[in-house]
Coordinates of C-alpha atoms (C1' of nucleotides) in Angstrom, one line a residue:
Chain H
M1 CA 1.4 39.8 98.7
E2 CA -0.4 36.9 100.2
E3 CA -1.9 34.0 98.3
T4 CA -5.4 35.0 99.3
D5 CA -5.0 38.4 97.8
R6 CA -3.7 36.9 94.6
A7 CA -6.7 34.7 94.4
I8 CA -8.9 37.7 94.8
V9 CA -7.1 39.6 92.1
A10 CA -7.2 36.6 89.8
A11 CA -11.0 36.3 90.3
L12 CA -11.6 40.0 89.7
T13 CA -9.5 40.1 86.5
A14 CA -11.6 37.3 85.1
D15 CA -14.9 38.9 86.3
G16 CA -14.7 42.4 87.5
R17 CA -18.3 42.4 88.6
L18 CA -18.1 39.4 90.9
S19 CA -20.2 40.0 94.1
Y20 CA -18.4 40.0 97.4
T21 CA -20.6 37.0 98.2
D22 CA -19.3 34.9 95.3
L23 CA -15.7 36.2 95.9
A24 CA -15.8 35.2 99.5
E25 CA -17.0 31.7 98.5
K26 CA -14.2 31.4 95.9
V27 CA -11.4 32.3 98.2
G28 CA -12.9 30.7 101.3
L29 CA -13.3 33.8 103.5
S30 CA -16.2 35.7 105.0
V31 CA -17.8 38.5 103.0
S32 CA -16.5 41.2 105.3
A33 CA -13.0 39.9 105.2
V34 CA -13.0 39.8 101.4
H35 CA -14.5 43.3 101.3
Q36 CA -11.8 44.7 103.5
R37 CA -9.1 43.0 101.4
V38 CA -10.5 44.4 98.2
R39 CA -10.6 47.9 99.6
R40 CA -7.0 47.5 100.7
L41 CA -5.9 46.2 97.3
E42 CA -7.6 49.2 95.7
Q43 CA -6.0 51.7 98.1
R44 CA -2.5 50.1 97.5
G45 CA -3.0 50.5 93.8
V46 CA -2.9 46.8 93.1
I47 CA -6.4 47.1 91.7
K48 CA -6.4 50.3 89.7
G49 CA -10.0 50.2 88.6
Y50 CA -12.6 48.3 86.7
A51 CA -13.6 48.4 83.1
A52 CA -16.1 46.8 80.7
R53 CA -14.5 44.7 78.0
V54 CA -16.2 45.7 74.8
S55 CA -16.3 44.6 71.1
F56 CA -14.5 47.2 69.1
E57 CA -16.2 46.0 66.0
A58 CA -19.6 46.8 67.5
L59 CA -18.3 50.3 68.3
D60 CA -17.4 51.0 64.7
L61 CA -13.7 50.6 65.4
P62 CA -13.0 47.4 63.4
L63 CA -9.4 48.4 62.3
T64 CA -6.6 48.0 64.8
A65 CA -3.0 48.9 64.0
F66 CA 0.4 49.1 65.7
V67 CA 2.2 52.4 64.9
A68 CA 6.0 52.5 65.7
I69 CA 7.3 56.0 65.9
R70 CA 10.7 57.6 66.1
P71 CA 11.5 61.3 66.3
F72 CA 12.1 63.3 63.1
D73 CA 14.8 65.2 65.0
P74 CA 16.3 63.0 67.8
S75 CA 18.0 66.0 69.4
Q76 CA 14.7 67.6 70.4
P77 CA 13.1 66.7 73.8
D78 CA 11.2 63.5 73.7
D79 CA 7.7 64.2 75.0
A80 CA 5.7 62.2 72.4
P81 CA 3.4 60.5 74.9
E82 CA 2.0 63.8 76.3
R83 CA 1.8 65.3 72.8
L84 CA -0.3 62.3 71.6
A85 CA -2.4 61.7 74.7
H86 CA -5.2 63.8 73.4
L87 CA -5.8 61.5 70.4
P88 CA -8.7 59.2 71.4
E89 CA -7.8 56.7 68.7
I90 CA -4.6 55.8 70.6
D91 CA -5.4 52.9 72.9
S92 CA -2.0 52.3 74.3
C93 CA 1.5 53.9 74.3
Y94 CA 4.6 51.8 75.1
S95 CA 8.1 53.1 75.4
V96 CA 10.3 50.4 73.8
A97 CA 13.9 49.3 73.4
G98 CA 15.1 48.8 69.8
E99 CA 15.0 51.0 66.7
D100 CA 11.8 52.7 67.5
F101 CA 11.1 55.0 70.4
Y102 CA 7.4 54.2 71.0
L103 CA 4.9 51.6 70.0
L104 CA 1.3 52.8 69.7
L105 CA -1.8 50.7 69.5
V106 CA -4.6 52.6 67.6
R107 CA -8.2 51.7 66.8
V108 CA -10.1 53.4 64.0
A109 CA -13.1 53.0 61.8
G110 CA -11.3 52.2 58.6
P111 CA -8.3 53.0 56.3
A112 CA -9.3 56.7 55.8
D113 CA -9.4 57.2 59.6
L114 CA -6.1 55.5 60.0
E115 CA -4.5 57.8 57.4
R116 CA -5.9 60.8 59.2
V117 CA -4.7 59.6 62.6
L118 CA -1.2 58.9 61.2
Q119 CA -1.0 62.4 59.9
E120 CA -2.1 63.8 63.3
I121 CA 0.5 61.6 65.1
R122 CA 3.3 62.8 62.8
T123 CA 2.4 66.5 63.1
A124 CA 1.6 66.4 66.8
A125 CA 4.8 64.7 67.9
N126 CA 7.1 65.5 65.0
V127 CA 7.8 61.8 64.3
T128 CA 8.0 59.3 61.5
T129 CA 5.7 56.4 61.6
R130 CA 5.8 52.7 60.6
T131 CA 2.5 51.0 60.7
T132 CA 1.5 47.4 61.1
V133 CA -2.1 46.6 60.4
V134 CA -3.8 44.0 62.6
L135 CA -5.7 41.4 60.5
S136 CA -7.4 39.6 63.4
T137 CA -7.1 39.3 67.1
P138 CA -7.1 35.6 68.3
Y139 CA -7.0 36.8 71.9
E140 CA -6.4 40.1 73.8
N141 CA -6.0 41.3 77.4
R142 CA -6.2 37.9 79.0
P143 CA -6.1 37.7 82.8
P144 CA -2.5 37.7 84.0
K145 CA -0.7 34.7 85.4
I146 CA -0.7 35.5 89.1
S147 CA 1.6 32.9 90.4
A148 CA 2.1 32.0 94.1
E149 CA 4.7 34.4 95.5
Q150 CA 8.1 33.3 94.5
P151 CA 10.2 32.1 97.5
N152 CA 12.7 35.0 97.3
R153 CA 15.5 33.0 98.9
A154 CA 17.5 36.1 100.0
R155 CA 15.1 37.3 102.7
S156 CA 13.2 34.4 104.1
R157 CA 15.1 31.2 104.4
A158 CA 13.9 27.7 105.4
P159 CA 14.6 26.9 109.1
E160 CA 17.3 24.3 108.3
E161 CA 19.3 26.9 106.4
R162 CA 19.1 29.4 109.3
A163 CA 21.5 27.4 111.6
G164 CA 24.6 28.4 109.7
S165 CA 24.6 32.2 110.1
S166 CA 23.9 34.6 112.9
A167 CA 22.5 38.1 111.9
G168 CA 18.9 37.9 113.3
Chain F
M1 CA -26.2 51.6 67.7
E2 CA -27.9 54.6 69.4
E3 CA -26.3 57.5 71.1
T4 CA -27.6 56.5 74.5
D5 CA -26.1 53.0 74.1
R6 CA -22.8 54.6 73.2
A7 CA -22.9 56.8 76.3
I8 CA -23.6 53.8 78.4
V9 CA -20.7 51.9 76.9
A10 CA -18.4 54.9 77.3
A11 CA -19.3 55.2 81.0
L12 CA -18.8 51.5 81.6
T13 CA -15.4 51.4 79.9
A14 CA -14.3 54.2 82.2
D15 CA -15.8 52.6 85.3
G16 CA -17.0 49.0 85.0
R17 CA -18.6 49.0 88.5
L18 CA -20.9 52.0 88.0
S19 CA -24.2 51.3 89.7
Y20 CA -27.3 51.5 87.5
T21 CA -28.4 54.4 89.6
D22 CA -25.3 56.4 88.7
L23 CA -25.4 55.2 85.1
A24 CA -29.1 56.3 84.7
E25 CA -28.2 59.7 86.0
K26 CA -25.3 60.1 83.6
V27 CA -27.3 59.2 80.5
G28 CA -30.6 60.7 81.6
L29 CA -32.8 57.6 81.8
S30 CA -34.6 55.7 84.4
V31 CA -32.8 53.0 86.3
S32 CA -34.9 50.3 84.8
A33 CA -34.4 51.5 81.2
V34 CA -30.6 51.6 81.7
H35 CA -30.7 48.2 83.3
Q36 CA -32.5 46.8 80.2
R37 CA -30.1 48.4 77.8
V38 CA -27.1 47.1 79.6
R39 CA -28.5 43.6 79.5
R40 CA -29.2 43.9 75.8
L41 CA -25.7 45.2 75.2
E42 CA -24.3 42.2 77.1
Q43 CA -26.5 39.8 75.1
R44 CA -25.6 41.3 71.8
G45 CA -21.9 41.0 72.7
V46 CA -21.2 44.7 72.6
I47 CA -20.2 44.4 76.2
K48 CA -18.2 41.2 76.4
G49 CA -17.5 41.2 80.1
Y50 CA -15.9 43.1 83.0
A51 CA -12.4 43.0 84.4
A52 CA -10.4 44.6 87.1
R53 CA -7.5 46.8 85.9
V54 CA -4.5 45.8 87.8
S55 CA -0.9 46.9 88.4
F56 CA 1.3 44.3 86.8
E57 CA 4.3 45.5 88.8
A58 CA 2.4 44.7 92.0
L59 CA 1.7 41.2 90.7
D60 CA 5.4 40.5 90.1
L61 CA 5.1 40.9 86.4
P62 CA 7.1 44.1 85.9
L63 CA 8.6 43.1 82.5
T64 CA 6.5 43.5 79.3
A65 CA 7.7 42.7 75.8
F66 CA 6.4 42.4 72.3
V67 CA 7.3 39.2 70.6
A68 CA 7.0 39.1 66.8
I69 CA 6.9 35.6 65.4
R70 CA 7.1 33.9 62.0
P71 CA 7.0 30.2 61.2
F72 CA 10.2 28.3 60.9
D73 CA 8.6 26.4 58.0
P74 CA 6.1 28.5 56.2
S75 CA 4.6 25.5 54.4
Q76 CA 3.3 24.0 57.6
P77 CA -0.3 24.8 58.7
D78 CA -0.4 28.0 60.7
D79 CA -2.0 27.3 64.1
A80 CA 0.3 29.3 66.3
P81 CA -2.5 31.0 68.3
E82 CA -4.0 27.7 69.5
R83 CA -0.5 26.3 70.1
L84 CA 0.4 29.3 72.3
A85 CA -2.9 29.8 74.1
H86 CA -1.9 27.7 77.1
L87 CA 1.0 30.0 78.0
P88 CA -0.3 32.3 80.7
E89 CA 2.5 34.8 80.1
I90 CA 0.9 35.8 76.8
D91 CA -1.4 38.7 77.3
S92 CA -2.5 39.2 73.7
C93 CA -2.1 37.7 70.3
Y94 CA -2.5 39.7 67.1
S95 CA -2.4 38.4 63.5
V96 CA -0.6 41.1 61.6
A97 CA 0.2 42.2 58.1
G98 CA 3.8 42.7 57.3
E99 CA 6.9 40.6 57.6
D100 CA 5.8 38.9 60.8
F101 CA 2.8 36.6 61.2
Y102 CA 1.8 37.4 64.8
L103 CA 2.6 39.9 67.4
L104 CA 2.4 38.7 71.0
L105 CA 2.3 40.8 74.1
V106 CA 3.9 39.0 77.0
R107 CA 4.3 39.8 80.7
V108 CA 6.9 38.2 82.9
A109 CA 8.7 38.6 86.2
G110 CA 12.1 39.3 84.7
P111 CA 14.7 38.5 82.0
A112 CA 15.1 34.9 83.0
D113 CA 11.4 34.3 82.7
L114 CA 11.3 36.1 79.4
E115 CA 14.0 33.7 78.1
R116 CA 12.1 30.7 79.3
V117 CA 8.8 32.0 77.7
L118 CA 10.6 32.7 74.4
Q119 CA 11.9 29.2 74.3
E120 CA 8.5 27.8 75.0
I121 CA 7.0 29.9 72.3
R122 CA 9.6 28.7 69.8
T123 CA 9.2 25.1 70.6
A124 CA 5.4 25.1 71.0
A125 CA 4.6 26.9 67.7
N126 CA 7.8 26.1 65.7
V127 CA 8.5 29.8 65.1
T128 CA 11.4 32.2 65.2
T129 CA 11.0 35.2 67.5
R130 CA 12.0 38.9 67.5
T131 CA 11.5 40.5 70.8
T132 CA 11.0 44.2 71.7
V133 CA 11.3 45.0 75.4
V134 CA 8.9 47.6 76.8
L135 CA 10.8 50.1 79.0
S136 CA 7.7 51.9 80.3
T137 CA 4.1 52.3 79.6
P138 CA 2.9 55.9 79.5
Y139 CA -0.7 54.7 79.1
E140 CA -2.5 51.5 78.2
N141 CA -6.0 50.2 77.4
R142 CA -7.6 53.6 77.5
P143 CA -11.3 53.8 77.0
P144 CA -12.1 53.9 73.3
K145 CA -13.3 56.8 71.3
I146 CA -17.0 56.0 70.9
S147 CA -18.1 58.7 68.5
A148 CA -21.7 59.5 67.6
E149 CA -22.6 57.2 64.7
Q150 CA -21.0 58.6 61.6
P151 CA -23.5 59.8 59.0
N152 CA -22.5 57.3 56.4
R153 CA -22.8 59.6 53.4
A154 CA -23.4 56.8 50.9
R155 CA -26.8 55.9 52.2
S156 CA -28.2 59.1 53.8
R157 CA -27.2 62.4 52.4
A158 CA -28.1 65.9 53.4
P159 CA -30.8 67.5 51.3
E160 CA -28.6 70.1 49.8
E161 CA -26.1 67.5 48.5
R162 CA -28.7 65.4 46.9
A163 CA -29.5 68.0 44.2
G164 CA -26.1 68.2 42.5
S165 CA -24.6 64.8 41.7
S166 CA -25.9 61.4 40.8
A167 CA -24.5 58.0 41.9
G168 CA -21.4 58.9 44.0
Chain J
dT1 C1' -41.4 53.8 83.5
dG2 C1' -42.4 52.6 88.1
dT3 C1' -42.9 49.4 92.0
dG4 C1' -41.4 46.0 95.4
dA5 C1' -39.1 41.9 97.0
dA6 C1' -34.7 39.7 97.1
dA7 C1' -29.9 40.2 96.8
dT8 C1' -25.9 42.8 97.7
dG9 C1' -22.9 46.5 99.6
dT10 C1' -21.1 48.7 103.6
dA11 C1' -20.2 50.0 108.4
dC12 C1' -19.8 48.7 113.0
dA13 C1' -18.7 46.0 117.1
dG14 C1' -16.9 41.8 119.1
dG15 C1' -13.6 37.7 119.3
dG16 C1' -9.6 34.8 118.2
dT17 C1' -4.6 34.3 117.1
Chain U
dA1 C1' -2.2 44.7 117.1
dC2 C1' -4.1 42.5 113.3
dC3 C1' -7.4 40.0 110.8
dC4 C1' -11.6 37.3 110.7
dT5 C1' -16.5 36.9 111.9
dG6 C1' -21.4 38.1 112.4
dT7 C1' -25.1 41.3 112.6
dA8 C1' -27.8 45.4 111.0
dC9 C1' -29.0 48.7 107.8
dA10 C1' -28.7 51.3 103.3
dT11 C1' -28.3 50.6 98.6
dT12 C1' -28.8 48.1 94.5
dT13 C1' -30.3 44.6 91.5
dC14 C1' -33.9 42.7 88.8
dA15 C1' -38.5 40.8 87.5
dC16 C1' -43.1 42.1 86.8
dA17 C1' -46.8 44.9 85.5

DNA sequence: TGTGAAATGTACAGGGT
DNA sequence: ACCCTGTACATTTCACA
């Protein structure tokens, strides 16, 4: 991916409602060119969508917790993510290496709700849970790094290097 | 917060680029009214901003990991979040209950990068690390629940209930 | 809530590398 | 052939009453 595309993605992760006018100014392109590139990035799946970042406290979801789960019976087929997908309190589901099978991020209104959700998780996926309560969130979902494309020395080499071998 | 506001927030978490026209249609209000409400939600901090949802694989950040940290010397002042904030590989930082002090979510290009970031975390915050590699992500950052405001039985009770008991 | 002017989004056709 | 540019029109934003 080109550097201009990376600049566009970086700008849109920081502010997803940037106008094409501002975006064009930021990356030094015309409005039409930026518009085309954004559409291409969306089609290619690099940009998967847009979302409002909200205050979970204001939405009456002040309690966040990580829930590590592992199957009660490891011989059964492992389809926990699908079995749990219907629970709206689950924000994210990660399949992880290590002792646990999955790590869930859940957001609830309070301890009573957490207890209920944990029970629902256990019965829905037939798993045991180990819960870590989040006390505060210094920062979350920051814009990603987006470095300049790493040189990838295997495919494109500097001209001086090319002299040695044939292959073309 | 009113139900209409909740509907607005729910719609914008699902699609942050919804036009006010579409938004007004969804919640059954005039365009101007929706526009005003969104501005108020933004001012009140309920809506903190907007962001593009991106494919981290496409951005050359295919490796995600959770890094639990605890201080090497627990008697020192605990300012790990500030000390680590400059590392762009850290997506999120949660202060947690339990054995560990913080749980970090990091995104990197590969194992070599992860090793480098772990070393930087240890030296920058004077902590030990315990890392859990993410193998896959069935889902992540789903739109939150956004229920209709819960009745809050302590303050407003149904008429039938009021007869029987005193003081809860 | 409705109106209207200004800004923006979007498609189209032309031109440069 | 691809990508950038500029113009022209539909839509949206946003302040005001």
